[in-house]
Every structure is written in C-alpha cells, then in structure tokens.
Coordinates of C-alpha atoms in Angstrom, one line a residue:
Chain A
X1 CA 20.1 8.8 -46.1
X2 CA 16.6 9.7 -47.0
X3 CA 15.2 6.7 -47.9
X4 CA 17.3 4.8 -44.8
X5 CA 17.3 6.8 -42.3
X6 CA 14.4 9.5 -42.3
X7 CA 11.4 7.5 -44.3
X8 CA 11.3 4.5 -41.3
X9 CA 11.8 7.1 -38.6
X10 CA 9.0 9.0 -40.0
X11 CA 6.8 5.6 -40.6
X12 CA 7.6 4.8 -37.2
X13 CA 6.5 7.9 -35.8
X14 CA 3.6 8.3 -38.0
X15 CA 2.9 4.3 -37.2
X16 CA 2.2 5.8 -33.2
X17 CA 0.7 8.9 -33.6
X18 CA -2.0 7.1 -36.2
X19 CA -2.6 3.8 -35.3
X20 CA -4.1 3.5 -31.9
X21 CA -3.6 0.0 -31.0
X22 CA -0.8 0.8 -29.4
X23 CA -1.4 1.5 -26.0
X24 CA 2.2 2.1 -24.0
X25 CA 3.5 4.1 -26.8
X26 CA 6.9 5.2 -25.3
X27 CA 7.8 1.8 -24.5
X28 CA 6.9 0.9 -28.2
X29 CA 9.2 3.7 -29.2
X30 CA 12.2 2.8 -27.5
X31 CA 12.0 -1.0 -28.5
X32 CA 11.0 -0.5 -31.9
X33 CA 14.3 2.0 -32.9
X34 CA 16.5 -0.6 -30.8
X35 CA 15.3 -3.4 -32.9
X36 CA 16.1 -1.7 -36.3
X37 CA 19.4 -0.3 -34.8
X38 CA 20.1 -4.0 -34.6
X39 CA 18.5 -4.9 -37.7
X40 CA 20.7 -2.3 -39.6
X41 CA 23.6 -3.7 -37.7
X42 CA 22.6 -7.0 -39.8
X43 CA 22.5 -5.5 -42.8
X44 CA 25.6 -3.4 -42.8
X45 CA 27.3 -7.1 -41.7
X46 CA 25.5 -8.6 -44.9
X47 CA 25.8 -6.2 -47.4
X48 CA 29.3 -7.0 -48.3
X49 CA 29.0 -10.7 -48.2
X50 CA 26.9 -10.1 -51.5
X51 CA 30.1 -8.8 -53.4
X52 CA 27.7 -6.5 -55.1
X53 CA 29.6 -2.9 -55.9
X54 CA 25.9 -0.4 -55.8
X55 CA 25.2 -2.4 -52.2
X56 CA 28.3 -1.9 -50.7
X57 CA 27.8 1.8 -51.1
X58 CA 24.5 1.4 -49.0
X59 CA 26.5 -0.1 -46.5
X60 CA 28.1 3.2 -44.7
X61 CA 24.7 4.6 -44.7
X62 CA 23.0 1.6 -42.7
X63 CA 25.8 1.7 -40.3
X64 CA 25.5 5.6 -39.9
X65 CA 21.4 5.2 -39.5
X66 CA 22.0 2.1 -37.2
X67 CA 24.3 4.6 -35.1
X68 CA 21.1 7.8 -35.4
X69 CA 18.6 4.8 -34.7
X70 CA 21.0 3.7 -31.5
X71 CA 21.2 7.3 -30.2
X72 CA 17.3 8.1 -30.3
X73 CA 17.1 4.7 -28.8
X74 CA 19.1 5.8 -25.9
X75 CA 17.6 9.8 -26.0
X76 CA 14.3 8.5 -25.4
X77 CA 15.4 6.3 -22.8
X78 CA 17.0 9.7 -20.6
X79 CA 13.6 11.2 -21.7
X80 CA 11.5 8.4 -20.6
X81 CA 13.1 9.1 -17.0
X82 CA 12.3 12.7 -17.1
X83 CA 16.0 13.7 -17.5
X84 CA 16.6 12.5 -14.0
X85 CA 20.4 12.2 -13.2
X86 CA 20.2 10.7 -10.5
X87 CA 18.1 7.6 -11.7
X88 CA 19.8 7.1 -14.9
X89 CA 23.6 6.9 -12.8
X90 CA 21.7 4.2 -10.5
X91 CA 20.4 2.3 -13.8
X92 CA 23.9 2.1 -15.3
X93 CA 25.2 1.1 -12.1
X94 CA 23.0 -1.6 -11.0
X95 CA 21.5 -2.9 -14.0
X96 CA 23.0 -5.7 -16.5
X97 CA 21.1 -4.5 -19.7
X98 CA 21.8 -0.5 -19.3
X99 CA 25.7 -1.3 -18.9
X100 CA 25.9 -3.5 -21.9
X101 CA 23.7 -1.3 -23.4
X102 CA 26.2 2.1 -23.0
X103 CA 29.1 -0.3 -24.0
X104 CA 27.5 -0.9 -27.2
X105 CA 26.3 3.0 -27.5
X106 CA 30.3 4.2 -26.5
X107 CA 31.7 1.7 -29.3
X108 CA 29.3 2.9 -32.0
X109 CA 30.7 6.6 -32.1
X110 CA 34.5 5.7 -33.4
X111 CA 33.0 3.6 -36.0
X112 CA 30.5 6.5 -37.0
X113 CA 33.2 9.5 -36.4
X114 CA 35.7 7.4 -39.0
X115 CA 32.7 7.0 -41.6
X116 CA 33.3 10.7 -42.7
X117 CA 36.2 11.6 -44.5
X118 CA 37.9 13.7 -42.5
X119 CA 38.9 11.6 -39.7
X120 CA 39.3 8.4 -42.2
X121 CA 42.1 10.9 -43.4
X122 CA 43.6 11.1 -40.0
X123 CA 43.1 7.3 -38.9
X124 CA 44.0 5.4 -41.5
X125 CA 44.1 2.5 -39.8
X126 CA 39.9 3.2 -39.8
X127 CA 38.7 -0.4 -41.7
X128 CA 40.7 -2.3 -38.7
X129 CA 38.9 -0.1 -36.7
X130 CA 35.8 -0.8 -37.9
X131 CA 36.2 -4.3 -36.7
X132 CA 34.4 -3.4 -33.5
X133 CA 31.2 -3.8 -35.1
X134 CA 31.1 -7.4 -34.4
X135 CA 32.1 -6.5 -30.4
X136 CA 29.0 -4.0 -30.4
X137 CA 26.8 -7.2 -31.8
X138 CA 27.9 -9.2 -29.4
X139 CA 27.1 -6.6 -26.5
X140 CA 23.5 -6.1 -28.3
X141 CA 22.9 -9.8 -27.9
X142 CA 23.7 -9.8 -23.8
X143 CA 21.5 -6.1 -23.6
X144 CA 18.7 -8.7 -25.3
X145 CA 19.5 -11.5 -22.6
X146 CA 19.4 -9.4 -19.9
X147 CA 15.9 -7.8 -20.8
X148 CA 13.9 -11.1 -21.6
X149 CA 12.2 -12.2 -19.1
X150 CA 11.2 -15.8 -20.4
X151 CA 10.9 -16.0 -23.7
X152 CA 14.3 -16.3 -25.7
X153 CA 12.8 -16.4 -29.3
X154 CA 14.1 -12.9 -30.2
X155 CA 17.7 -13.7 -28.6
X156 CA 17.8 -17.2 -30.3
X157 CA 17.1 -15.2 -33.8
X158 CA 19.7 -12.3 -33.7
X159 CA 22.5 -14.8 -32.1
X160 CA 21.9 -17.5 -35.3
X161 CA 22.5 -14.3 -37.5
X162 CA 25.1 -13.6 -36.2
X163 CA 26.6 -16.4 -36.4
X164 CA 25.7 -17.2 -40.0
X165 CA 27.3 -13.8 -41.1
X166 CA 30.3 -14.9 -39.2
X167 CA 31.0 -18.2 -40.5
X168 CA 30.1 -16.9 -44.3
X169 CA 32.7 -14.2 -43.7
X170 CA 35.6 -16.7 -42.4
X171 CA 34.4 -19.3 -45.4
X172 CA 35.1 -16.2 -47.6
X173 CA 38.2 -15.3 -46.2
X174 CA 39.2 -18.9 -46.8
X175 CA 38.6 -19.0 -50.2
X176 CA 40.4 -15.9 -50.3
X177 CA 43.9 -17.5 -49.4
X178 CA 43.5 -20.7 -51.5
Chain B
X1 CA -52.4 -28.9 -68.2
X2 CA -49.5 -27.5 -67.3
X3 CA -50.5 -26.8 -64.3
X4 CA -50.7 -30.2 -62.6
X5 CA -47.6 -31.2 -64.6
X6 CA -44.9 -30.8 -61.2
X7 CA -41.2 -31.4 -61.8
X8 CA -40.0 -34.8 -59.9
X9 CA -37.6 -32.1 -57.8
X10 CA -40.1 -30.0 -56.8
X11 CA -42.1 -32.7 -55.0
X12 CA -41.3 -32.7 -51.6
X13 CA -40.1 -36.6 -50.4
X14 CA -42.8 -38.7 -48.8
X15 CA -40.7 -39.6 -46.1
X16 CA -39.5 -35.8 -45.3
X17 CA -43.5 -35.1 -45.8
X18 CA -44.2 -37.3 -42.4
X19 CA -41.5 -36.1 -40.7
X20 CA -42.6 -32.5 -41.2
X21 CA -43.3 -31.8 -37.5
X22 CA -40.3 -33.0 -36.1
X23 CA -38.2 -31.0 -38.3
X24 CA -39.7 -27.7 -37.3
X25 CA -39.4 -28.8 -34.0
X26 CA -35.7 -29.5 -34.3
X27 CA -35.0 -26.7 -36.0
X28 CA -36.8 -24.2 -32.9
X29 CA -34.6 -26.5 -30.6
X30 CA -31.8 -25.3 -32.6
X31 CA -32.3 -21.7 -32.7
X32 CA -33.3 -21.7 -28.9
X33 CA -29.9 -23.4 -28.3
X34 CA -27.9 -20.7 -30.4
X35 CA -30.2 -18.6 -28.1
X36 CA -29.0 -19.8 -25.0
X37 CA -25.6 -19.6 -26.2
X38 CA -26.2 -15.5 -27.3
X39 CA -26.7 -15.4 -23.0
X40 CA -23.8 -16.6 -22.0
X41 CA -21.2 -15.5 -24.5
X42 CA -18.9 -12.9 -23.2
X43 CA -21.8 -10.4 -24.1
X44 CA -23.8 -10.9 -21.1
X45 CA -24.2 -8.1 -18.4
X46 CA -23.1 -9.0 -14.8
X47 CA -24.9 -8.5 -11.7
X48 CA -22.8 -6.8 -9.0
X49 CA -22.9 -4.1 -6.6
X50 CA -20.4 -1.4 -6.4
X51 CA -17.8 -1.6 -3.9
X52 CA -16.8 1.7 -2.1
X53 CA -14.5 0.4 1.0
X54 CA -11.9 -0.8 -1.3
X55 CA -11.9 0.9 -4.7
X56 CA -10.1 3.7 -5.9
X57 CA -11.4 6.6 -7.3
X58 CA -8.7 7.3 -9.9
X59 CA -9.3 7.4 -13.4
X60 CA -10.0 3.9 -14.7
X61 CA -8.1 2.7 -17.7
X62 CA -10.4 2.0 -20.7
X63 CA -11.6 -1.4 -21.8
X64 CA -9.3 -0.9 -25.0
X65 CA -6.5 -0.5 -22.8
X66 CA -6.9 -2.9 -20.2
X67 CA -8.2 -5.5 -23.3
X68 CA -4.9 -4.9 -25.6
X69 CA -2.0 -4.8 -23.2
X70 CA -1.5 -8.3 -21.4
X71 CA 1.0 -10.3 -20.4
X72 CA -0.3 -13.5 -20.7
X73 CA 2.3 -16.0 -21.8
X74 CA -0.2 -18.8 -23.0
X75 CA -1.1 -16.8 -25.8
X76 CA 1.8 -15.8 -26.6
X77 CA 4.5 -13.3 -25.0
X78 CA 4.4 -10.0 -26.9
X79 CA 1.6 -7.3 -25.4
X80 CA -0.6 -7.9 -27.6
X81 CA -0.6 -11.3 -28.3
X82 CA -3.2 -12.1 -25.6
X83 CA -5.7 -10.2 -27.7
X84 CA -5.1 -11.8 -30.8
X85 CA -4.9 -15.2 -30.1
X86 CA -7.8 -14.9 -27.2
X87 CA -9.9 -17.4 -29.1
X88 CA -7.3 -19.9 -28.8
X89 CA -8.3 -20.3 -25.0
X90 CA -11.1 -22.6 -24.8
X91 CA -13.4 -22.1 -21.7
X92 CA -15.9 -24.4 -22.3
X93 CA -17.1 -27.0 -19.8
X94 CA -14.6 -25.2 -17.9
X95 CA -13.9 -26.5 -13.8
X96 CA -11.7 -25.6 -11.3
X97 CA -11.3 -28.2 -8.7
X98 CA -10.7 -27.1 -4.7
X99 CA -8.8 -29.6 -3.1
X100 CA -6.3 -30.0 -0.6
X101 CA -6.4 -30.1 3.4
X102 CA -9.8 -29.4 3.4
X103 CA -13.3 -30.3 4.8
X104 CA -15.4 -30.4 1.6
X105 CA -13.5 -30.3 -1.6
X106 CA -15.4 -29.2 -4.6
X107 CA -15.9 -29.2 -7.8
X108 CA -17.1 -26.1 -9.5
X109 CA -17.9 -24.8 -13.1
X110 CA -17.4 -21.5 -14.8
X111 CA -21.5 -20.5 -14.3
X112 CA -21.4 -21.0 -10.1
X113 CA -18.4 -18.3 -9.9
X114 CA -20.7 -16.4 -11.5
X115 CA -24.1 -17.7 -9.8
X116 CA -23.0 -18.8 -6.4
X117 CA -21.3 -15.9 -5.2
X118 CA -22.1 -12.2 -4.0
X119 CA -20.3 -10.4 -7.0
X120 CA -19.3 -6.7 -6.6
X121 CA -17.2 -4.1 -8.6
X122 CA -13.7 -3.6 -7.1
X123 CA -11.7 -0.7 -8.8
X124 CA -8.3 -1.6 -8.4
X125 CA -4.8 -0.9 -9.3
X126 CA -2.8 -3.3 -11.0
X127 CA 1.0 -2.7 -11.0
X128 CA 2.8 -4.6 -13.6
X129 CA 6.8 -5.9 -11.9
X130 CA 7.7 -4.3 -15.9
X131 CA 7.0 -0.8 -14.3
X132 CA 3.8 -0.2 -15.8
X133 CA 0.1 0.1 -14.3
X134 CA -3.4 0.7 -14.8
X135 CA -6.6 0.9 -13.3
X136 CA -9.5 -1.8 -13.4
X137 CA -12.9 -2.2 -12.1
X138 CA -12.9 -6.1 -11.8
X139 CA -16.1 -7.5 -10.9
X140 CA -15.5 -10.9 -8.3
X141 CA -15.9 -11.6 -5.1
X142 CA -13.9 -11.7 -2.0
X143 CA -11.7 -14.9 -1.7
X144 CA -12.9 -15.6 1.5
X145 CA -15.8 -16.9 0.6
X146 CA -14.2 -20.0 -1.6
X147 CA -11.9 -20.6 1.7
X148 CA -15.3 -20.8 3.5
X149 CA -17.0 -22.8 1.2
X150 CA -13.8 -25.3 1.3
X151 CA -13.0 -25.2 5.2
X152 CA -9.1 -25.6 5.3
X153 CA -8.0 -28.1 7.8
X154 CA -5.7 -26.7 10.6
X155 CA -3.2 -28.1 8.3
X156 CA -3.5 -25.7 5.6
X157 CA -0.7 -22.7 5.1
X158 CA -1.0 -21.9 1.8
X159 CA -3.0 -21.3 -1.6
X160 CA -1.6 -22.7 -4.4
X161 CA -3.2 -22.1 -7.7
X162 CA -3.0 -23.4 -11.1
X163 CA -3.4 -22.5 -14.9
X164 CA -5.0 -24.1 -17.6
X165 CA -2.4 -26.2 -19.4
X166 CA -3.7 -27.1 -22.9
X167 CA -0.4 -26.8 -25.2
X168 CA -2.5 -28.7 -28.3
X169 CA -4.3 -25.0 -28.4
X170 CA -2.1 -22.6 -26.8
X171 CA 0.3 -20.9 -28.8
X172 CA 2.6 -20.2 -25.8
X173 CA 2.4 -23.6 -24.4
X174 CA 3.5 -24.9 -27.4
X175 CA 7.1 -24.5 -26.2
X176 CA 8.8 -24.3 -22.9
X177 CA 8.8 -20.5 -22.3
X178 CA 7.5 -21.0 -18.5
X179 CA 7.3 -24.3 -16.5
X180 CA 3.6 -25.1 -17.5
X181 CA 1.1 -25.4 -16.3
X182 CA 1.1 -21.5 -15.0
X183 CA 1.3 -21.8 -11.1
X184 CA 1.3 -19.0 -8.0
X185 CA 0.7 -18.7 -4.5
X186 CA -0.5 -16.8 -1.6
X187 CA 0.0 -17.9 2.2
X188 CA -3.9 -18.4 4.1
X189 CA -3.2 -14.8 5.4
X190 CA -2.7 -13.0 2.8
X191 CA -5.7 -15.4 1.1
X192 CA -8.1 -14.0 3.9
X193 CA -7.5 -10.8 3.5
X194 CA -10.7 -8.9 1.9
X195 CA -8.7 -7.5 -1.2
X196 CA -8.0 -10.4 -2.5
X197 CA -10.5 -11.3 -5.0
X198 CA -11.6 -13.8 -7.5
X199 CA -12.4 -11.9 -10.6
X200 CA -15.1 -13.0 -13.1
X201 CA -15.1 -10.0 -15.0
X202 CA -14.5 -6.3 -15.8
X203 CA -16.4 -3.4 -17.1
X204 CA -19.5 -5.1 -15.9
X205 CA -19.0 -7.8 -18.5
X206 CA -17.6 -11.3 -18.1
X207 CA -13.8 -11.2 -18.3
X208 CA -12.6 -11.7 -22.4
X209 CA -10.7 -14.4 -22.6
X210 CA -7.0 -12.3 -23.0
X211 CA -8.0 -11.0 -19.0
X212 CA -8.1 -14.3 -17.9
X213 CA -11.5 -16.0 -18.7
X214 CA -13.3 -17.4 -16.9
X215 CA -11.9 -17.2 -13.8
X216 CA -9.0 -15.2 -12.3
X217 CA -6.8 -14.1 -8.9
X218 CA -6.4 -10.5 -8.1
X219 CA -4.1 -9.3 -5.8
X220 CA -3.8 -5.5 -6.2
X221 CA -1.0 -5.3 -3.6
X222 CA 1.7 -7.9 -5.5
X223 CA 3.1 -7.7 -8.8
X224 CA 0.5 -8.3 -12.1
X225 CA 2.5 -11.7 -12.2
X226 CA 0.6 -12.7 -8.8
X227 CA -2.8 -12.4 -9.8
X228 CA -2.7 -15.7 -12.0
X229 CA -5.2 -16.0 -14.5
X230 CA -7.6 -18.6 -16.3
X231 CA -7.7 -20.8 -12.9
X232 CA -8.6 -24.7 -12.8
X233 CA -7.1 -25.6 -9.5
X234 CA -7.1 -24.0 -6.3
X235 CA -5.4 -26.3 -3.4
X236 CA -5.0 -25.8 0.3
X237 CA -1.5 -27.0 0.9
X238 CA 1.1 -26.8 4.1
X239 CA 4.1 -26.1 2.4
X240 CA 5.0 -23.1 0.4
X241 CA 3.9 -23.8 -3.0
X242 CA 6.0 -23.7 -6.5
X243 CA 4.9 -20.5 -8.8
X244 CA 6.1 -20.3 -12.3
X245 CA 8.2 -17.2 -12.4
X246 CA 9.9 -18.1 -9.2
X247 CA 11.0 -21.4 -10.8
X248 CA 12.4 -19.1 -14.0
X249 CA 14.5 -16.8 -12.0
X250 CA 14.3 -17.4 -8.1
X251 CA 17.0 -14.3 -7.3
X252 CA 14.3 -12.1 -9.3
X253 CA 10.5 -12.8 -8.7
X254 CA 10.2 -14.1 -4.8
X255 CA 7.3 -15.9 -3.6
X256 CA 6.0 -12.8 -1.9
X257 CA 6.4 -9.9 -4.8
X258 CA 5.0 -7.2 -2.7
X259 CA 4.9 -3.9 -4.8
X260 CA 7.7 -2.6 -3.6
X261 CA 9.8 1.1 -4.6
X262 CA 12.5 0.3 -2.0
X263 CA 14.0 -3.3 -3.4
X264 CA 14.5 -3.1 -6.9
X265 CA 14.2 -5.6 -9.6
X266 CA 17.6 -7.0 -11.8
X267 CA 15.8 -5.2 -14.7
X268 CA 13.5 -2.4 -13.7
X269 CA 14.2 0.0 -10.5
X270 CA 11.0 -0.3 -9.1
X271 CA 10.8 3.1 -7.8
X272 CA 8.5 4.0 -10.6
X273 CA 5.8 3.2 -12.9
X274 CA 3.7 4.3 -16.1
X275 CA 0.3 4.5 -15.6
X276 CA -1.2 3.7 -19.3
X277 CA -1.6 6.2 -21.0
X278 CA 0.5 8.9 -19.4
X279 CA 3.5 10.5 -20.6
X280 CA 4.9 11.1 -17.1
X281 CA 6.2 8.0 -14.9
X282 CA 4.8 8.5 -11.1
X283 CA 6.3 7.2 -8.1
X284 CA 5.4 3.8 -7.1
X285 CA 3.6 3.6 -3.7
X286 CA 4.5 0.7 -0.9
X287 CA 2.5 -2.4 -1.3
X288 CA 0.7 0.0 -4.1
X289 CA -0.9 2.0 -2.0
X290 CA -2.5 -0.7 -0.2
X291 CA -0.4 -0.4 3.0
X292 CA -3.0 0.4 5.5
X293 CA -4.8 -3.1 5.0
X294 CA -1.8 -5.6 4.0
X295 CA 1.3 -4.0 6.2
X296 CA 0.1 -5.8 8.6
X297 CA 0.6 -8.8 7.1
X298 CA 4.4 -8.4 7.1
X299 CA 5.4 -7.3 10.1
X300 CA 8.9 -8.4 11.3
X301 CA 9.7 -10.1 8.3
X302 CA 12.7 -8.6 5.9
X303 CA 10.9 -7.2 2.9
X304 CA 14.7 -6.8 1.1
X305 CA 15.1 -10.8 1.7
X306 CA 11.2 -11.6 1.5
X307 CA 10.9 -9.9 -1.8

C-alpha cells in the first residue's frame, strides 16, 4: 500500500507544491489522480493476464488505490466548487461527464467493500461480482469522451487498452476449454 | 635561419591575400545582419501608450502565467504545449492579406502592425469557455483602424479571420484535431466596437510565439476561443463566416460565444471561473464585465439561442 498508494500521492503532491510550472494547480490535481485511477484500473486488468503468482497479489492493492485515487479525484472536485450543494446537484444533473463519472465512482465501492475479508466472507459470490470492473472502464472511457473537447488522442489510447486486455482475456479463456 | 624558414600552412593563400578587404567587409555585413536580427527578435521593447478608458485595474496575471497556460491547438493541445513547441511556429516573412468586399485590399507584413499603427496597452480580461481566466495587458490597437484602412463595401457583414496553416511544422496540424486552417468571426458591429483589438504584444514586448505571434484578435467580451491567434487573413465577407470550433460541435460553441453565467456550456456551468492563480472560483460577470459597452450590441436578440 505504501509503495502503491501513498509514494505517488506524495510525488504528486510534492510534484505541485515544488515545481512551479504548473500554473492552474487544482485543475492539475484533479486530472492527474483521475488519470492514474484509470491507469491502475489497467493494471489491475493486466496483472493477471501475466499468470505470475507474486503479481497477482499486487493486484488487490492497485484496485484498492485505483478506488482511494478515484475518491480524492471526486473530493477535490466537491472542494474545487467550494462545497456548494447546490452547484454540484446541477452538475450531476445536466452534465454528461459528471453522471458517468458518479456511475463509475458508485460501482467502484462494492468491488472495494468485497476486497476485505470480511464481507468476501458474507458474499461469496464476490469474484462474479468483481466483474463490474470492466462496466466501470467502460463508463471511464464516455467520462473521457464527454470532457475532450477536440482532441481524442487520450480516448483512442485508454479504449485500444481496453480492448487488448479484453480480447487477451477471451483468447485465454479459450484456451482454457480446449 | 630559422626564422625566415615559414611552414607551407602558415602562409596565408595569395588569392585569400587579395581578397583581404572584401572579407572583412563581409564579415561586418554579417555581424550587422545578426545585429539587425538582435532588434527585431521577440526581445525588442514596444512603443505604446497606456490606455485608461478600457483597462482594468485588477491584478494582472504574470508573464509566466499568461506565457505557460495556452490553449493553442497548433502546437499541440495540452496547456502547456504552446510553450514548448513555440519555436515550431515560424513567423518569418510573415503577411496577412485584407480582402474581401472592400475598397483597397492590402497586403501587410508582421513590421507595419507594429509600425503603422497607434499601439497602446489594453489590460484586459480573458475568460477561457474551460472556466478559467486571467488578466493581460496586450499591447495593439483598436480594430477600427484596419476596417478603415480597408473601407468595407456596403456589402460587408462580417469579419472572418484565419490562422496560419503550416501542418509540415506544426505539431497540432499534423493531424485533424480542428478543421484547419483555425478560423473565427465577428459581425462589422461587434468589429467596430473600440474593445476589439489587434494585439501585437504583451508586457510591453512583442507577443511570444505560444500568445499568438505576430499578430492576434482580442475580444475580451467572448470566450478565449474568439480571440483567434497567429492571423494571415482577415476578409470582409456578407455571409456569416465558418469558425473552427463551431464546425467541431455546433450545439456547444455558437458563432457569438458571449461570456455568459446564465447559458451554460455541455461541459462547464459557466456560472464561474478561476482566475489563475487563485484558490477560490469567482462568479463569472455578463459579457465579462464588459456589459456597459457591448450590451448594446445584442439587444432583442435571444442570448440562450444566440449563444
């Protein structure tokens, strides 16, 4: 957790408060832990393609720092618009990307409630569960569309990923049953 | 003995001998050019007078700032893009061409904007449709004075501009992120009125090439997106023109793109803004504060259907 979670949050945050380049600092904030929410989201698809046994234990911590990552993504977001109740309703009302956005945030908190033991032991049907992950991805990638204004380089990227990791996983799944 | 006794390398060639004068004066044509060029690189100091009518005494952003956030898509589409791939943009022998329905149309080059016209600081603020803002004391002069030199026929409605379209060197042209070349508008009236300018610089320096170099629009009332940059082609036309970002996403950026806190974007409730460097996001003010000279402008049309 150390070494996934709390060094990049602290290099990120260090990364602000040192380097002065960067001049709308809360906007860099916000984009920056939404990106490696997403980029963890990756990873925690990849790891178990790799059919290595010391990965796969990483992978429940990248999907538990993708959810922290996720929620200071949001936090900052409510900060960013002084706490105002009012506004943030309006936002998930009449914009595309917050909507999406809030699907993806309410879908993360199963998967990261049956990552600890004790509600694995009450859902045991958790790993079907966990299936939502690829849902969430999907909603990440029309929260991307909807933000871009022009240029779809970013979207193009995350959505070939994707797909990648899904047709490795049916190929495996294939080979499974022959 | 040895003292006459000169290496065949260390005589100078007969034939560089009698050319010795020319070469000196070659090389003090050369250094006077590099010289000249010293003057006119981005270095030089404008001449301007201050403007008080029209600028705003707010704090104005600092050169870092206003020099390291851009959105200009021709270098590239992240903020600070612009800034690294400014050389990219190449502004020499640089024209912009006034055409149209007009009486005289001209030709000009990047040293008359600067020459020809009465140049004055205008502090202005810019408000970005992404819901961010600064502060920036342009240096230009008043449109009007290009419409003057051109004398628009009766027939002419509107201003169309154009950007410079060179996707051999610019790393955003390179692919089809906009319809190129970069293209906005402004109908005559809004063209004539004396806050639009024709920026040439800011921070009493010509403009760096990320700002729009050498030659820009500003429109302090309308989005950032209005206020097209690195112009070669300014045409009188009778029709509403094309502009870029309409062409993108026509139900998002209208031709018009007042500043607006009442009619909100798909993406950004335009009831607010960040000014650079604060924490705190202030309210957004109608037409950006510039109501009492553009409101005018817009009287009895629907600003939620003319957005």
């Amino acid at each position: 957790m150390l070494n996934i979670f709390l060094l990049p949050l602290a290099i990120l945050i260090s990364y602000i408060f040192l380097y002065d380049e960067i001049i709308n600092k809360t906007n860099y904030v916000i984009t920056s832990t939404g990106y490696i929410a997403l980029v963890y989201l990756v990873i925690t698809l990849s790891l178990p393609l790799l059919k290595n046994n010391s990965l796969k234990v990483k992978t429940r911590l990248f999907g538990i720092s993708a959810f922290y990552f996720s929620m200071i993504h949001f936090i900052l977001y409510v900060i960013d618009n002084s706490y105002d109740l009012v506004f943030i309703m309006e936002d998930a009302l009449f914009r595309n990307y917050i909507i999406v956005g809030y699907l993806a945030l309410i879908l993360l908190i199963p998967m990261y409630l049956t990552s600890f033991k004790y509600f694995k032991d009450k859902i045991k049907e958790w790993k079907k569960l966990h299936k939502i992950i690829y849902v969430v991805y999907f909603f990440i990638l029309v929260h991307i569309y909807f933000i871009i204004k022009a240029d779809y380089y970013y979207l193009i990227l995350f959505s070939s990923i994707f797909l990648v990791i899904i047709i490795f996983k049916r190929y495996n799944i294939y080979k499974l049953n022959e | 003995m040895s003292k006459y006794c000169l290496k065949e390398n260390h005589v100078t060639d007969e034939k560089l001998f009698n050319q010795r004068r020319a070469i000196i004066k070659s090389s003090l044509a050369f250094s006077l050019l590099t010289f000249s060029n010293l003057l006119f690189s981005n270095d030089k100091k404008l001449i301007f007078s201050k403007d008080m009518k029209y600028s705003t005494n707010e704090e104005t952003n600092t050169f870092k700032q206003i020099t390291s956030y851009n959105n200009f898509y021709e270098l590239g589409s992240g903020k600070r893009d612009p800034m690294m791939n400014a050389e990219k943009l190449n502004t020499n022998d640089w024209t912009v061409s006034i055409d149209g329905e007009v009486k005289n149309k001209v030709i000009l080059n990047k040293d008359d904007f600067i020459n020809k016209f009465p140049l004055e600081e205008r502090i202005y603020r810019l408000r970005c449709v992404e819901a961010w803002s600064m502060v920036v004391p342009w240096i230009g002069f008043e449109l009007n004075h290009i419409i003057k030199l051109a004398e628009p026929t009766y027939k002419a409605k509107y201003i169309a501009f154009e950007s410079v379209y060179d996707p051999e060197n610019l790393p955003g042209q390179k692919r089809n992120i906009l319809a190129w070349p970069y293209r906005e508008g402004l109908r005559l009236d809004e063209a004539r009125n004396p806050l639009t300018i024709l920026s040439v610089g800011l921070y009493g320096r010509i403009l760096p090439n990320q700002n729009g170099s050498p030659i820009r629009l500003i429109v302090p009332w309308k989005y950032g997106f209005k206020s097209i940059k690195s112009i070669t082609k300014i045409s009188f036309v009778e029709k509403m023109p094309d502009t870029s970002w309409n062409l993108e996403a026509p139900n998002e950026y209208g031709f018009y793109s007042n500043v607006n806190p009442y009619v909100s974007h798909p993406r950004w409730s335009q009831k607010r803004e960040r000014r650079i460097g604060e924490f705190r996001k202030r309210d957004t003010l109608m037409h950006n504060g510039y109501a009492e000279h553009v409101a005018q402008l817009y009287e009895g049309m629907d600003l939620t259907k003319y957005f």
